[in-house]
Short mmCIF file of C-alpha atoms in Angstrom, two decimals:
data_model
loop_
_atom_site.label_atom_id
_atom_site.label_comp_id
_atom_site.label_asym_id
_atom_site.label_seq_id
_atom_site.Cartn_x
_atom_site.Cartn_y
_atom_site.Cartn_z
CA ASP A 294 112.16 75.45 77.31
CA ALA A 295 108.91 77.37 77.88
CA GLY A 296 109.33 77.59 81.64
CA VAL A 297 106.53 77.53 84.20
CA ILE A 298 103.48 79.30 82.80
CA GLN A 299 100.94 80.98 85.05
CA SER A 300 97.66 82.64 84.24
CA PRO A 301 96.28 85.15 84.60
CA ARG A 302 99.18 87.53 85.24
CA HIS A 303 96.89 89.95 87.01
CA GLU A 304 93.51 89.48 88.63
CA VAL A 305 91.37 92.10 90.27
CA THR A 306 88.07 91.05 91.77
CA GLU A 307 85.66 91.92 94.54
CA MET A 308 85.65 90.15 97.84
CA GLY A 309 83.39 87.14 97.98
CA GLN A 310 84.13 86.14 94.41
CA GLU A 311 85.76 82.87 93.45
CA VAL A 312 89.30 83.14 92.11
CA THR A 313 91.08 80.45 90.12
CA LEU A 314 94.79 80.62 89.40
CA ARG A 315 96.35 78.32 86.85
CA CYS A 316 99.76 76.80 86.36
CA LYS A 317 101.47 74.74 83.69
CA PRO A 318 104.73 73.25 85.01
CA ILE A 319 107.80 72.58 82.93
CA SER A 320 107.33 69.43 80.89
CA GLY A 321 108.85 66.44 82.61
CA HIS A 322 108.86 68.01 86.06
CA ASN A 323 107.03 65.88 88.57
CA SER A 324 106.92 68.21 91.56
CA LEU A 325 104.75 71.32 91.65
CA PHE A 326 104.61 73.99 94.31
CA TRP A 327 102.27 76.90 95.05
CA TYR A 328 103.66 79.91 96.95
CA ARG A 329 102.25 83.21 98.12
CA GLN A 330 104.41 86.32 98.41
CA THR A 331 103.56 89.41 100.44
CA MET A 332 105.62 92.25 101.82
CA MET A 333 104.79 91.25 105.37
CA ARG A 334 105.36 87.52 105.20
CA GLY A 335 107.68 87.04 102.23
CA LEU A 336 107.48 83.79 100.27
CA GLU A 337 105.26 81.16 101.86
CA LEU A 338 104.78 77.63 100.60
CA LEU A 339 101.07 76.83 100.41
CA ILE A 340 101.02 73.30 99.02
CA TYR A 341 103.07 70.97 96.86
CA PHE A 342 102.43 67.93 94.71
CA ASN A 343 104.55 64.98 93.67
CA ASN A 344 103.37 63.06 90.63
CA ASN A 345 100.03 64.90 90.81
CA VAL A 346 99.42 63.86 94.43
CA PRO A 347 99.23 66.53 97.17
CA ILE A 348 102.01 65.85 99.64
CA ASP A 349 101.85 68.72 102.09
CA ASP A 350 99.09 71.31 102.31
CA SER A 351 99.96 72.58 105.78
CA GLY A 352 100.68 76.01 104.35
CA MET A 353 97.18 76.49 102.99
CA PRO A 354 95.82 79.30 105.15
CA GLU A 355 92.24 78.11 105.50
CA ASP A 356 89.50 76.05 103.96
CA ARG A 357 88.75 78.81 101.49
CA PHE A 358 91.90 77.72 99.66
CA SER A 359 92.05 74.56 97.59
CA ALA A 360 94.46 73.20 94.99
CA LYS A 361 94.23 70.46 92.43
CA MET A 362 96.51 68.81 89.94
CA PRO A 363 94.36 66.71 87.59
CA ASN A 364 97.32 65.81 85.38
CA ALA A 365 101.06 66.30 85.07
CA SER A 366 100.75 69.45 82.99
CA PHE A 367 98.16 71.48 84.88
CA SER A 368 97.33 72.70 88.36
CA THR A 369 94.87 75.16 89.84
CA LEU A 370 94.73 77.12 93.06
CA LYS A 371 91.25 78.26 94.00
CA ILE A 372 90.08 80.75 96.60
CA GLN A 373 86.40 80.74 97.46
CA PRO A 374 85.21 83.10 98.79
CA SER A 375 88.04 85.58 98.35
CA GLU A 376 88.88 88.23 100.95
CA PRO A 377 91.00 91.41 100.76
CA ARG A 378 93.72 89.79 102.89
CA ASP A 379 94.23 87.25 100.13
CA SER A 380 95.76 89.99 97.99
CA ALA A 381 99.30 88.89 97.13
CA VAL A 382 101.43 87.53 94.33
CA TYR A 383 100.93 83.81 93.88
CA PHE A 384 103.75 81.79 92.35
CA CYS A 385 103.83 78.33 90.94
CA ALA A 386 107.11 76.43 90.74
CA SER A 387 108.14 73.02 89.47
CA SER A 388 111.15 70.80 89.83
CA PRO A 389 112.23 67.61 88.04
CA ARG A 390 112.94 65.63 91.18
CA ARG A 391 112.95 66.08 94.89
CA ALA A 392 113.79 69.67 95.75
CA ARG A 393 116.74 68.64 97.86
CA ASP A 394 118.50 67.61 94.66
CA GLN A 395 117.13 69.97 92.07
CA PRO A 396 116.20 73.65 92.23
CA GLN A 397 112.63 74.72 91.81
CA HIS A 398 111.85 76.84 88.77
CA PHE A 399 109.29 79.59 89.20
CA GLY A 400 106.71 81.16 86.97
CA ASP A 401 106.26 84.92 86.87
CA GLY A 402 103.28 84.81 89.21
CA THR A 403 99.72 86.03 89.38
CA ARG A 404 99.22 89.38 91.07
CA LEU A 405 95.90 89.10 92.87
CA SER A 406 94.01 92.08 94.23
CA ILE A 407 90.80 91.55 96.18
CA LEU A 408 88.79 94.74 96.61
CA GLY B 35 111.31 77.38 115.15
CA GLU B 36 113.67 76.75 112.31
CA SER B 37 114.19 79.67 110.01
CA VAL B 38 116.35 81.15 107.34
CA GLY B 39 117.14 84.82 107.59
CA LEU B 40 119.23 87.51 105.97
CA HIS B 41 121.45 89.93 107.82
CA LEU B 42 121.03 92.94 105.53
CA PRO B 43 117.76 93.93 103.95
CA THR B 44 119.36 96.42 101.49
CA LEU B 45 122.73 96.73 99.82
CA SER B 46 124.02 99.36 97.40
CA VAL B 47 127.13 98.68 95.35
CA GLN B 48 128.97 100.72 92.76
CA GLU B 49 128.86 99.25 89.29
CA GLY B 50 131.92 97.15 88.64
CA ASP B 51 132.53 96.44 92.30
CA ASN B 52 131.99 93.08 93.94
CA SER B 53 129.02 92.45 96.22
CA ILE B 54 128.44 89.98 99.02
CA ILE B 55 125.00 88.99 100.24
CA ASN B 56 124.77 87.01 103.45
CA CYS B 57 122.30 84.51 104.82
CA ALA B 58 122.04 82.72 108.16
CA TYR B 59 120.13 79.52 108.69
CA SER B 60 119.22 77.73 111.89
CA ASN B 61 118.36 74.19 110.79
CA SER B 62 121.49 72.12 111.33
CA ALA B 63 119.95 69.38 109.19
CA SER B 64 119.85 71.61 106.10
CA ASP B 65 121.75 69.92 103.30
CA TYR B 66 120.90 71.83 100.15
CA PHE B 67 120.99 75.57 99.61
CA ILE B 68 119.88 77.73 96.71
CA TRP B 69 120.23 81.38 95.78
CA TYR B 70 117.47 83.02 93.80
CA LYS B 71 117.28 86.42 92.12
CA GLN B 72 113.96 88.18 91.81
CA GLU B 73 113.47 91.16 89.54
CA SER B 74 110.47 93.43 89.75
CA GLY B 75 107.34 91.80 88.37
CA LYS B 76 109.00 88.42 87.90
CA GLY B 77 109.31 85.18 89.75
CA PRO B 78 112.46 84.07 91.59
CA GLN B 79 115.13 82.96 89.16
CA PHE B 80 117.61 80.23 90.07
CA ILE B 81 121.20 81.49 90.29
CA ILE B 82 123.32 78.84 91.95
CA ASP B 83 123.03 76.01 94.44
CA ILE B 84 125.31 74.14 96.81
CA ARG B 85 125.09 70.92 98.75
CA SER B 86 126.21 70.56 102.33
CA ASN B 87 129.20 68.41 101.36
CA MET B 88 130.75 71.43 99.65
CA ASP B 89 132.15 74.70 100.99
CA LYS B 90 132.30 76.67 97.78
CA ARG B 91 130.82 76.62 94.34
CA GLN B 92 131.42 78.98 91.46
CA GLY B 93 129.31 80.01 88.52
CA GLN B 94 129.59 82.78 86.02
CA ARG B 95 130.45 85.88 88.08
CA VAL B 96 128.82 84.29 91.14
CA THR B 97 130.26 82.28 93.99
CA VAL B 98 128.40 80.69 96.88
CA LEU B 99 130.20 79.97 100.13
CA LEU B 100 128.84 77.69 102.81
CA ASN B 101 130.09 77.65 106.39
CA LYS B 102 128.29 74.84 108.16
CA THR B 103 130.06 75.50 111.45
CA VAL B 104 128.32 78.83 111.90
CA LYS B 105 125.37 78.05 109.63
CA HIS B 106 126.15 80.84 107.21
CA LEU B 107 125.72 81.14 103.47
CA SER B 108 126.92 83.93 101.21
CA LEU B 109 126.55 84.92 97.59
CA GLN B 110 129.36 86.84 95.96
CA ILE B 111 128.73 88.66 92.70
CA ALA B 112 131.83 89.84 90.88
CA ALA B 113 132.05 92.93 88.67
CA THR B 114 128.46 93.93 89.30
CA GLN B 115 126.32 95.24 86.47
CA PRO B 116 123.08 97.26 86.47
CA GLY B 117 121.21 94.08 85.58
CA ASP B 118 122.24 92.60 88.91
CA SER B 119 119.89 94.99 90.72
CA ALA B 120 117.21 92.77 92.24
CA VAL B 121 116.12 91.07 95.45
CA TYR B 122 118.17 88.02 96.31
CA PHE B 123 116.81 85.15 98.39
CA CYS B 124 118.57 82.24 99.96
CA ALA B 125 116.59 79.03 100.42
CA GLU B 126 117.34 75.78 102.14
CA THR B 127 115.95 72.32 102.60
CA SER B 128 116.80 69.54 104.99
CA ASN B 129 117.46 65.84 104.62
CA PHE B 130 114.25 64.74 106.24
CA GLY B 131 112.87 63.62 102.92
CA ASN B 132 110.41 66.40 102.36
CA GLU B 133 110.74 68.87 99.54
CA LYS B 134 109.91 72.08 101.30
CA LEU B 135 112.16 75.01 100.64
CA THR B 136 112.47 77.60 103.39
CA PHE B 137 113.17 81.05 102.03
CA GLY B 138 114.95 83.92 103.69
CA THR B 139 113.42 87.37 103.80
CA GLY B 140 115.51 88.68 100.90
CA THR B 141 118.15 91.36 100.31
CA ARG B 142 117.58 94.17 97.87
CA LEU B 143 120.75 94.81 95.87
CA THR B 144 121.02 98.12 94.04
CA ILE B 145 123.83 98.72 91.58
CA ILE B 146 124.80 102.36 91.35
CA PRO B 147 125.91 103.35 87.82
#
């Protein structure tokens, strides 16, 4: 099992630039989650999808953030324009069924630094 | 609001000893609980889970205990090894039909050789 694959692993860019984070969930998993982790706020759920459909995006901080899941094997999280306060580690996770029954499996994250 | 929190932010244990990491939750509707381990530079890794209809569940060297009366969850690691050094998170979800996991703040476990 390849696990959840995220790219890039590290991203450093200047504020104002567009940032796109990518995620490939585990094959056969139909739920996908995007999280942000910072020292101050810990792990925060940003948005999650079931069967490629966004279910809850209440954690998305502002309109600068958007996420898509065009098919079952790919999702993107985009920040435009980026700001220094967006610096964090962004994780993608997937689960085979509803999270209340099955644990979410995480990728190794994208460490994002906005200068 | 509802939250999941940890009592101890750091814990140091001698190698070979047992460790206990605690977690308190406030949502009485929580029905599924998970412990994750996060090593430096990696994502959270699933360790063990437990449903609300159970009080105890055992894995390899790990045991999770659930006390619904006081809304308390613990993770016991037996015969700790250097590789157990990491940050441990508890997470919970409720039976309201959504799939959100609420994570605790984490406990950093350090195994002293």
